[in-house]
């Protein structure tokens, strides 16, 4: 192996290691924020970017950004999206590239209130807005997700987490489940 090739490999390895530690960022505070979210969340951000980059140009336009943010659970409006693009459009082409998208989404995820996230998840189950999750709700969610869970298993889930014995999961019980307090 030539000296130049060996040096290039060493430099590449060092760069990758430094990037993993957040040492090579032009905005170190942003990279520190990546430490505060899980690898799963980072993967979700990347997946949303890749899925909603409809024209596969490596950037999100106004519509793609709005849809990607909504897919990640953020209720954004046109002016919010316009503002984000204006703030982060370093190339003047009204597009948002992955690194900026990742920084924005990381910041937003860090600022999320965990209790609000639990309430939002509860509402996905409680479509009828009754304040309770019933066996019927669980069946529908399982069906929507193409999960083949039989009624007996779903009933056992409710029974396990139904602290007041009424046959349904209340918001308080759901919060306890999600916080692993039951």
Coordinates of N, CA and C in Angstrom, one line a residue:
X1 N 0.9 -1.2 0.0 CA 0.0 0.0 0.0 C 0.9 1.2 0.0
X2 N 0.6 2.2 -0.8 CA 1.4 3.4 -0.9 C 1.2 4.3 0.3
X3 N 2.2 5.2 0.5 CA 2.1 6.1 1.6 C 0.8 6.9 1.5
X4 N 0.5 7.4 0.3 CA -0.6 8.3 0.1 C -1.9 7.6 0.5
X5 N -2.0 6.3 0.0 CA -3.2 5.5 0.3 C -3.4 5.2 1.8
X6 N -2.3 4.9 2.4 CA -2.3 4.6 3.8 C -2.7 5.9 4.6
X7 N -2.2 7.0 4.2 CA -2.5 8.3 4.9 C -4.0 8.6 4.7
X8 N -4.5 8.4 3.5 CA -5.9 8.7 3.2 C -6.8 7.8 4.0
X9 N -6.4 6.5 4.2 CA -7.2 5.6 5.0 C -7.2 6.0 6.4
X10 N -6.1 6.4 6.9 CA -5.9 6.9 8.3 C -6.8 8.2 8.5
X11 N -6.7 9.1 7.6 CA -7.4 10.3 7.7 C -8.9 10.0 7.7
X12 N -9.4 9.1 6.8 CA -10.8 8.8 6.7 C -11.3 8.2 8.0
X13 N -10.5 7.3 8.6 CA -10.8 6.6 9.8 C -10.9 7.6 11.0
X14 N -9.9 8.5 11.0 CA -9.9 9.6 12.0 C -11.1 10.5 11.9
X15 N -11.4 10.9 10.7 CA -12.6 11.7 10.4 C -13.9 11.1 10.8
X16 N -14.1 9.8 10.5 CA -15.3 9.1 10.9 C -15.4 9.1 12.4
X17 N -14.3 8.8 13.1 CA -14.3 8.7 14.6 C -14.6 10.1 15.2
X18 N -14.0 11.1 14.6 CA -14.2 12.4 15.1 C -15.7 12.9 14.9
X19 N -16.2 12.5 13.7 CA -17.6 12.9 13.5 C -18.5 12.2 14.4
X20 N -18.2 10.9 14.8 CA -19.1 10.2 15.7 C -19.1 10.9 17.1
X21 N -18.0 11.5 17.4 CA -17.8 12.2 18.7 C -18.4 13.6 18.6
X22 N -18.8 14.1 17.4 CA -19.3 15.4 17.3 C -18.2 16.5 17.3
X23 N -17.0 16.1 16.9 CA -15.9 17.1 17.0 C -15.7 17.9 15.8
X24 N -16.2 17.5 14.6 CA -16.0 18.1 13.4 C -17.1 19.0 12.9
X25 N -18.0 19.3 13.7 CA -19.2 20.1 13.2 C -18.9 21.6 13.2
X26 N -19.4 22.2 12.2 CA -19.3 23.7 12.2 C -20.2 24.3 13.2
X27 N -21.2 23.5 13.7 CA -22.1 23.9 14.8 C -22.1 22.8 15.9
X28 N -21.0 22.9 16.8 CA -20.9 21.8 17.8 C -22.1 21.6 18.6
X29 N -22.9 22.7 18.9 CA -24.0 22.5 19.8 C -25.1 21.6 19.1
X30 N -25.2 21.7 17.8 CA -26.1 20.9 17.1 C -25.7 19.4 17.2
X31 N -24.4 19.1 17.1 CA -24.0 17.8 17.2 C -24.1 17.2 18.6
X32 N -23.9 18.1 19.6 CA -24.2 17.6 21.0 C -25.6 17.2 21.1
X33 N -26.5 17.9 20.4 CA -27.9 17.6 20.5 C -28.2 16.2 20.0
X34 N -27.4 15.7 19.0 CA -27.6 14.4 18.5 C -27.4 13.3 19.6
X35 N -26.6 13.6 20.5 CA -26.3 12.7 21.6 C -27.6 12.6 22.5
X36 N -28.4 13.6 22.5 CA -29.6 13.6 23.4 C -30.8 12.9 22.8
X37 N -30.7 12.4 21.5 CA -31.8 11.6 21.0 C -31.2 10.2 20.6
X38 N -32.1 9.3 20.5 CA -31.7 7.9 20.3 C -31.3 7.6 18.9
X39 N -30.6 6.5 18.7 CA -30.2 6.1 17.3 C -31.5 5.8 16.6
X40 N -32.5 5.3 17.2 CA -33.8 5.0 16.6 C -34.4 6.3 16.1
X41 N -34.3 7.4 16.8 CA -34.9 8.6 16.4 C -34.1 9.2 15.2
X42 N -32.8 9.0 15.3 CA -31.9 9.5 14.1 C -32.3 8.7 12.9
X43 N -32.5 7.4 13.0 CA -32.9 6.5 11.9 C -34.3 7.0 11.4
X44 N -35.2 7.3 12.3 CA -36.5 7.8 11.8 C -36.4 9.1 11.0
X45 N -35.5 10.0 11.4 CA -35.3 11.2 10.7 C -34.7 10.9 9.3
X46 N -33.7 10.1 9.2 CA -33.1 9.7 7.9 C -34.2 9.0 7.1
X47 N -35.0 8.1 7.6 CA -36.0 7.4 6.9 C -37.0 8.4 6.3
X48 N -37.5 9.3 7.2 CA -38.5 10.3 6.7 C -37.9 11.2 5.6
X49 N -36.6 11.6 5.7 CA -36.0 12.4 4.7 C -36.0 11.6 3.4
X50 N -35.5 10.3 3.4 CA -35.4 9.5 2.2 C -36.7 9.2 1.6
X51 N -37.7 9.0 2.4 CA -39.1 8.6 1.9 C -39.7 9.9 1.2
X52 N -39.6 11.0 1.8 CA -40.3 12.2 1.3 C -39.5 13.1 0.4
X53 N -38.2 12.7 0.1 CA -37.5 13.3 -0.9 C -37.9 12.6 -2.2
X54 N -39.1 13.0 -2.6 CA -39.9 12.3 -3.7 C -39.1 12.3 -5.0
X55 N -38.4 13.4 -5.3 CA -37.7 13.4 -6.6 C -36.2 12.9 -6.5
X56 N -35.9 12.5 -5.3 CA -34.5 11.9 -5.0 C -33.4 12.8 -5.4
X57 N -33.6 14.1 -5.1 CA -32.5 15.0 -5.5 C -31.6 15.3 -4.3
X58 N -31.9 14.7 -3.1 CA -31.0 14.9 -1.9 C -31.4 16.1 -1.1
X59 N -32.6 16.7 -1.5 CA -33.1 17.8 -0.8 C -34.6 17.8 -0.7
X60 N -35.1 18.5 0.3 CA -36.6 18.6 0.4 C -37.0 20.0 0.0
X61 N -38.1 20.0 -0.9 CA -38.7 21.3 -1.2 C -39.7 21.6 -0.1
X62 N -40.5 22.7 -0.3 CA -41.4 23.1 0.7 C -42.4 22.0 1.0
X63 N -43.1 21.4 0.0 CA -44.1 20.4 0.2 C -43.5 19.2 0.8
X64 N -42.3 18.7 0.3 CA -41.7 17.5 0.9 C -41.3 17.7 2.4
X65 N -40.8 18.9 2.7 CA -40.5 19.2 4.1 C -41.7 19.1 5.0
X66 N -42.8 19.7 4.5 CA -44.0 19.8 5.3 C -44.5 18.3 5.6
X67 N -44.5 17.5 4.6 CA -45.0 16.1 4.7 C -44.1 15.3 5.6
X68 N -42.8 15.5 5.4 CA -41.8 14.8 6.3 C -41.9 15.1 7.7
X69 N -42.1 16.4 8.0 CA -42.2 16.9 9.4 C -43.5 16.3 10.0
X70 N -44.6 16.3 9.2 CA -45.9 15.7 9.7 C -45.7 14.2 10.0
X71 N -45.0 13.6 9.1 CA -44.8 12.1 9.3 C -44.0 11.8 10.6
X72 N -43.2 12.8 11.0 CA -42.4 12.6 12.3 C -43.2 13.1 13.5
X73 N -44.5 13.5 13.2 CA -45.4 13.9 14.4 C -45.4 15.4 14.7
X74 N -44.9 16.2 13.8 CA -44.9 17.7 14.1 C -46.0 18.3 13.2
X75 N -46.9 19.0 13.9 CA -48.0 19.8 13.3 C -47.4 21.1 12.8
X76 N -47.1 21.2 11.5 CA -46.5 22.4 11.0 C -47.5 23.0 10.0
X77 N -47.3 24.3 9.9 CA -48.1 25.1 8.9 C -47.2 25.7 7.8
X78 N -47.9 26.2 6.8 CA -47.1 26.7 5.6 C -46.1 27.7 6.1
X79 N -46.4 28.7 6.9 CA -45.5 29.7 7.3 C -44.3 29.1 8.1
X80 N -44.6 28.1 8.9 CA -43.5 27.4 9.6 C -42.5 26.8 8.7
X81 N -43.0 26.2 7.7 CA -42.1 25.5 6.7 C -41.3 26.6 5.9
X82 N -42.0 27.6 5.5 CA -41.3 28.7 4.7 C -40.2 29.3 5.6
X83 N -40.5 29.5 6.8 CA -39.5 30.1 7.7 C -38.3 29.2 7.9
X84 N -38.5 27.9 8.1 CA -37.4 27.0 8.2 C -36.5 26.9 7.0
X85 N -37.2 26.9 5.8 CA -36.4 26.9 4.6 C -35.6 28.2 4.4
X86 N -36.2 29.3 4.7 CA -35.6 30.6 4.6 C -34.4 30.7 5.6
X87 N -34.5 30.2 6.8 CA -33.4 30.2 7.8 C -32.3 29.3 7.4
X88 N -32.6 28.2 6.7 CA -31.5 27.1 6.5 C -31.1 27.0 5.1
X89 N -31.6 27.8 4.2 CA -31.3 27.7 2.8 C -30.0 28.3 2.5
X90 N -28.9 27.6 2.6 CA -27.6 28.1 2.4 C -27.2 28.3 1.0
X91 N -27.9 27.6 0.1 CA -27.5 27.6 -1.3 C -28.4 28.5 -2.2
X92 N -29.4 29.1 -1.5 CA -30.3 30.0 -2.2 C -31.2 29.4 -3.2
X93 N -31.5 28.1 -3.1 CA -32.3 27.4 -4.0 C -33.7 26.9 -3.4
X94 N -34.0 27.4 -2.3 CA -35.2 27.1 -1.6 C -35.4 25.7 -1.3
X95 N -34.3 25.0 -1.0 CA -34.4 23.6 -0.6 C -33.6 23.3 0.7
X96 N -34.0 22.3 1.4 CA -33.4 21.9 2.6 C -32.7 20.6 2.5
X97 N -31.4 20.5 2.7 CA -30.6 19.3 2.6 C -30.6 18.5 3.9
X98 N -30.1 17.3 3.8 CA -30.3 16.3 4.9 C -29.7 16.8 6.2
X99 N -28.5 17.3 6.2 CA -27.8 17.8 7.5 C -28.6 18.8 8.2
X100 N -29.2 19.8 7.4 CA -30.0 20.8 8.0 C -31.3 20.2 8.5
X101 N -31.9 19.3 7.7 CA -33.1 18.6 8.2 C -32.9 17.9 9.5
X102 N -31.8 17.2 9.5 CA -31.5 16.4 10.7 C -31.3 17.3 11.9
X103 N -30.6 18.4 11.7 CA -30.4 19.4 12.8 C -31.7 20.0 13.3
X104 N -32.6 20.3 12.4 CA -33.9 20.9 12.8 C -34.8 19.8 13.5
X105 N -34.8 18.6 13.0 CA -35.7 17.6 13.6 C -35.1 17.2 14.9
X106 N -33.8 17.1 15.0 CA -33.2 16.8 16.3 C -33.6 17.8 17.4
X107 N -33.4 19.1 17.0 CA -33.8 20.1 18.0 C -35.3 20.0 18.4
X108 N -36.1 19.8 17.4 CA -37.5 19.7 17.7 C -37.8 18.5 18.6
X109 N -37.2 17.4 18.3 CA -37.4 16.2 19.1 C -37.0 16.4 20.5
X110 N -35.8 17.0 20.7 CA -35.3 17.3 22.1 C -36.3 18.2 22.9
X111 N -36.9 19.1 22.2 CA -37.8 20.1 22.8 C -39.2 19.5 23.1
X112 N -39.5 18.3 22.5 CA -40.8 17.7 22.7 C -41.1 17.4 24.2
X113 N -42.3 17.6 24.6 CA -42.7 17.3 26.0 C -43.1 15.8 26.0
X114 N -42.4 14.9 26.7 CA -42.7 13.5 26.7 C -44.2 13.2 27.0
X115 N -44.8 14.0 27.9 CA -46.2 13.7 28.3 C -47.1 14.1 27.1
X116 N -46.8 15.1 26.3 CA -47.6 15.4 25.1 C -47.5 14.3 24.1
X117 N -46.3 13.7 24.0 CA -46.1 12.6 23.1 C -46.9 11.4 23.5
X118 N -47.0 11.1 24.8 CA -47.8 10.0 25.2 C -49.3 10.3 25.0
X119 N -49.7 11.5 25.2 CA -51.1 11.9 24.9 C -51.4 11.7 23.4
X120 N -50.5 12.2 22.6 CA -50.7 12.0 21.1 C -50.8 10.6 20.8
X121 N -50.0 9.7 21.3 CA -50.0 8.3 21.0 C -51.4 7.7 21.5
X122 N -51.8 8.2 22.7 CA -53.1 7.7 23.2 C -54.3 8.0 22.2
X123 N -54.2 9.2 21.7 CA -55.3 9.6 20.7 C -55.3 8.7 19.5
X124 N -54.1 8.2 19.1 CA -54.1 7.3 17.9 C -54.9 6.0 18.2
X125 N -55.0 5.6 19.5 CA -55.8 4.4 19.8 C -57.2 4.8 20.1
X126 N -57.4 6.0 20.7 CA -58.8 6.4 21.1 C -59.3 7.3 20.0
X127 N -59.6 6.7 18.9 CA -60.1 7.4 17.7 C -61.5 8.1 17.9
X128 N -62.3 7.5 18.8 CA -63.6 8.0 19.1 C -63.6 9.1 20.2
X129 N -62.5 9.4 20.7 CA -62.3 10.4 21.7 C -63.1 10.2 22.9
X130 N -63.1 9.0 23.4 CA -63.9 8.6 24.6 C -63.1 8.8 25.9
X131 N -61.8 9.0 25.7 CA -60.9 9.0 26.9 C -60.5 7.7 27.4
X132 N -60.8 6.6 26.6 CA -60.5 5.3 27.0 C -60.1 4.5 25.7
X133 N -59.2 3.4 25.9 CA -58.9 2.5 24.9 C -59.6 1.2 25.2
X134 N -60.5 0.8 24.2 CA -61.2 -0.4 24.4 C -60.6 -1.6 23.6
X135 N -61.2 -2.7 23.8 CA -60.8 -3.9 23.0 C -61.0 -3.6 21.5
X136 N -62.1 -3.0 21.2 CA -62.5 -2.6 19.8 C -61.4 -1.7 19.3
X137 N -60.9 -0.7 20.0 CA -59.8 0.2 19.6 C -58.5 -0.6 19.3
X138 N -58.2 -1.5 20.2 CA -57.0 -2.3 20.0 C -57.1 -3.2 18.7
X139 N -58.3 -3.8 18.5 CA -58.5 -4.6 17.3 C -58.3 -3.8 16.1
X140 N -58.8 -2.6 16.1 CA -58.7 -1.8 14.9 C -57.2 -1.4 14.6
X141 N -56.5 -1.0 15.7 CA -55.1 -0.6 15.5 C -54.3 -1.8 15.0
X142 N -54.6 -3.0 15.6 CA -53.8 -4.2 15.1 C -54.1 -4.5 13.7
X143 N -55.4 -4.3 13.3 CA -55.8 -4.6 11.9 C -55.1 -3.5 11.0
X144 N -55.2 -2.3 11.4 CA -54.5 -1.2 10.6 C -53.0 -1.4 10.4
X145 N -52.4 -2.0 11.4 CA -51.0 -2.3 11.3 C -50.6 -3.6 10.7
X146 N -51.7 -4.3 10.2 CA -51.5 -5.7 9.7 C -50.9 -6.6 10.7
X147 N -51.2 -6.5 11.9 CA -50.7 -7.4 13.0 C -51.8 -8.4 13.2
X148 N -51.4 -9.7 13.2 CA -52.3 -10.8 13.5 C -52.3 -11.2 15.0
X149 N -53.0 -10.4 15.8 CA -53.0 -10.6 17.2 C -54.5 -11.0 17.5
X150 N -54.7 -12.2 18.1 CA -56.0 -12.7 18.3 C -56.7 -11.9 19.5
X151 N -58.0 -12.0 19.5 CA -58.8 -11.2 20.5 C -58.4 -11.6 21.9
X152 N -58.1 -12.8 22.2 CA -57.7 -13.3 23.5 C -56.4 -12.6 24.0
X153 N -55.4 -12.4 23.1 CA -54.2 -11.7 23.4 C -54.4 -10.3 23.6
X154 N -55.3 -9.6 22.8 CA -55.6 -8.2 23.0 C -56.3 -8.0 24.3
X155 N -57.2 -8.9 24.7 CA -57.9 -8.8 26.0 C -57.0 -9.0 27.1
X156 N -56.0 -9.8 27.0 CA -55.0 -10.0 28.0 C -54.1 -8.7 28.2
X157 N -53.9 -8.0 27.1 CA -53.2 -6.7 27.2 C -54.0 -5.7 28.0
X158 N -55.2 -5.6 27.7 CA -56.1 -4.7 28.5 C -56.1 -5.1 29.9
X159 N -56.3 -6.4 30.2 CA -56.4 -6.9 31.5 C -55.2 -6.6 32.3
X160 N -54.0 -6.7 31.7 CA -52.8 -6.5 32.4 C -52.6 -5.1 32.8
X161 N -53.0 -4.1 32.0 CA -52.8 -2.7 32.3 C -54.0 -1.9 32.8
X162 N -55.1 -2.6 32.9 CA -56.3 -1.9 33.3 C -56.3 -1.9 34.9
X163 N -55.8 -0.8 35.4 CA -55.6 -0.8 36.9 C -56.9 -0.6 37.7
X164 N -57.9 0.0 37.1 CA -59.2 0.2 37.8 C -60.2 -0.9 37.5
X165 N -59.9 -1.9 36.6 CA -60.7 -3.0 36.4 C -62.0 -2.8 35.6
X166 N -62.0 -1.7 34.8 CA -63.3 -1.3 34.1 C -63.3 -1.9 32.7
X167 N -62.2 -2.7 32.3 CA -62.2 -3.3 31.0 C -61.6 -2.4 29.9
X168 N -61.2 -1.2 30.2 CA -60.6 -0.3 29.2 C -59.3 0.4 29.8
X169 N -58.6 1.0 29.0 CA -57.4 1.7 29.4 C -57.6 3.2 29.4
X170 N -57.5 3.8 30.5 CA -57.7 5.3 30.6 C -56.4 6.0 30.2
X171 N -56.5 7.3 30.0 CA -55.3 8.0 29.7 C -54.3 7.9 30.9
X172 N -54.7 8.0 32.1 CA -53.8 7.8 33.2 C -53.1 6.4 33.2
X173 N -53.9 5.4 32.9 CA -53.3 4.1 32.9 C -52.3 4.0 31.7
X174 N -52.7 4.6 30.6 CA -51.8 4.6 29.4 C -50.5 5.3 29.7
X175 N -50.6 6.4 30.4 CA -49.4 7.2 30.8 C -48.5 6.3 31.7
X176 N -49.1 5.6 32.7 CA -48.4 4.7 33.6 C -47.7 3.6 32.8
X177 N -48.4 3.0 31.8 CA -47.8 2.0 30.9 C -46.6 2.6 30.2
X178 N -46.7 3.7 29.6 CA -45.7 4.3 28.8 C -44.5 4.7 29.6
X179 N -44.7 5.1 30.8 CA -43.7 5.5 31.7 C -43.1 4.3 32.5
X180 N -43.7 3.2 32.3 CA -43.4 1.9 33.0 C -43.5 2.0 34.5
X181 N -44.7 2.6 34.9 CA -45.0 2.8 36.3 C -46.0 1.9 36.9
X182 N -46.6 1.0 36.0 CA -47.7 0.2 36.5 C -47.2 -0.9 37.4

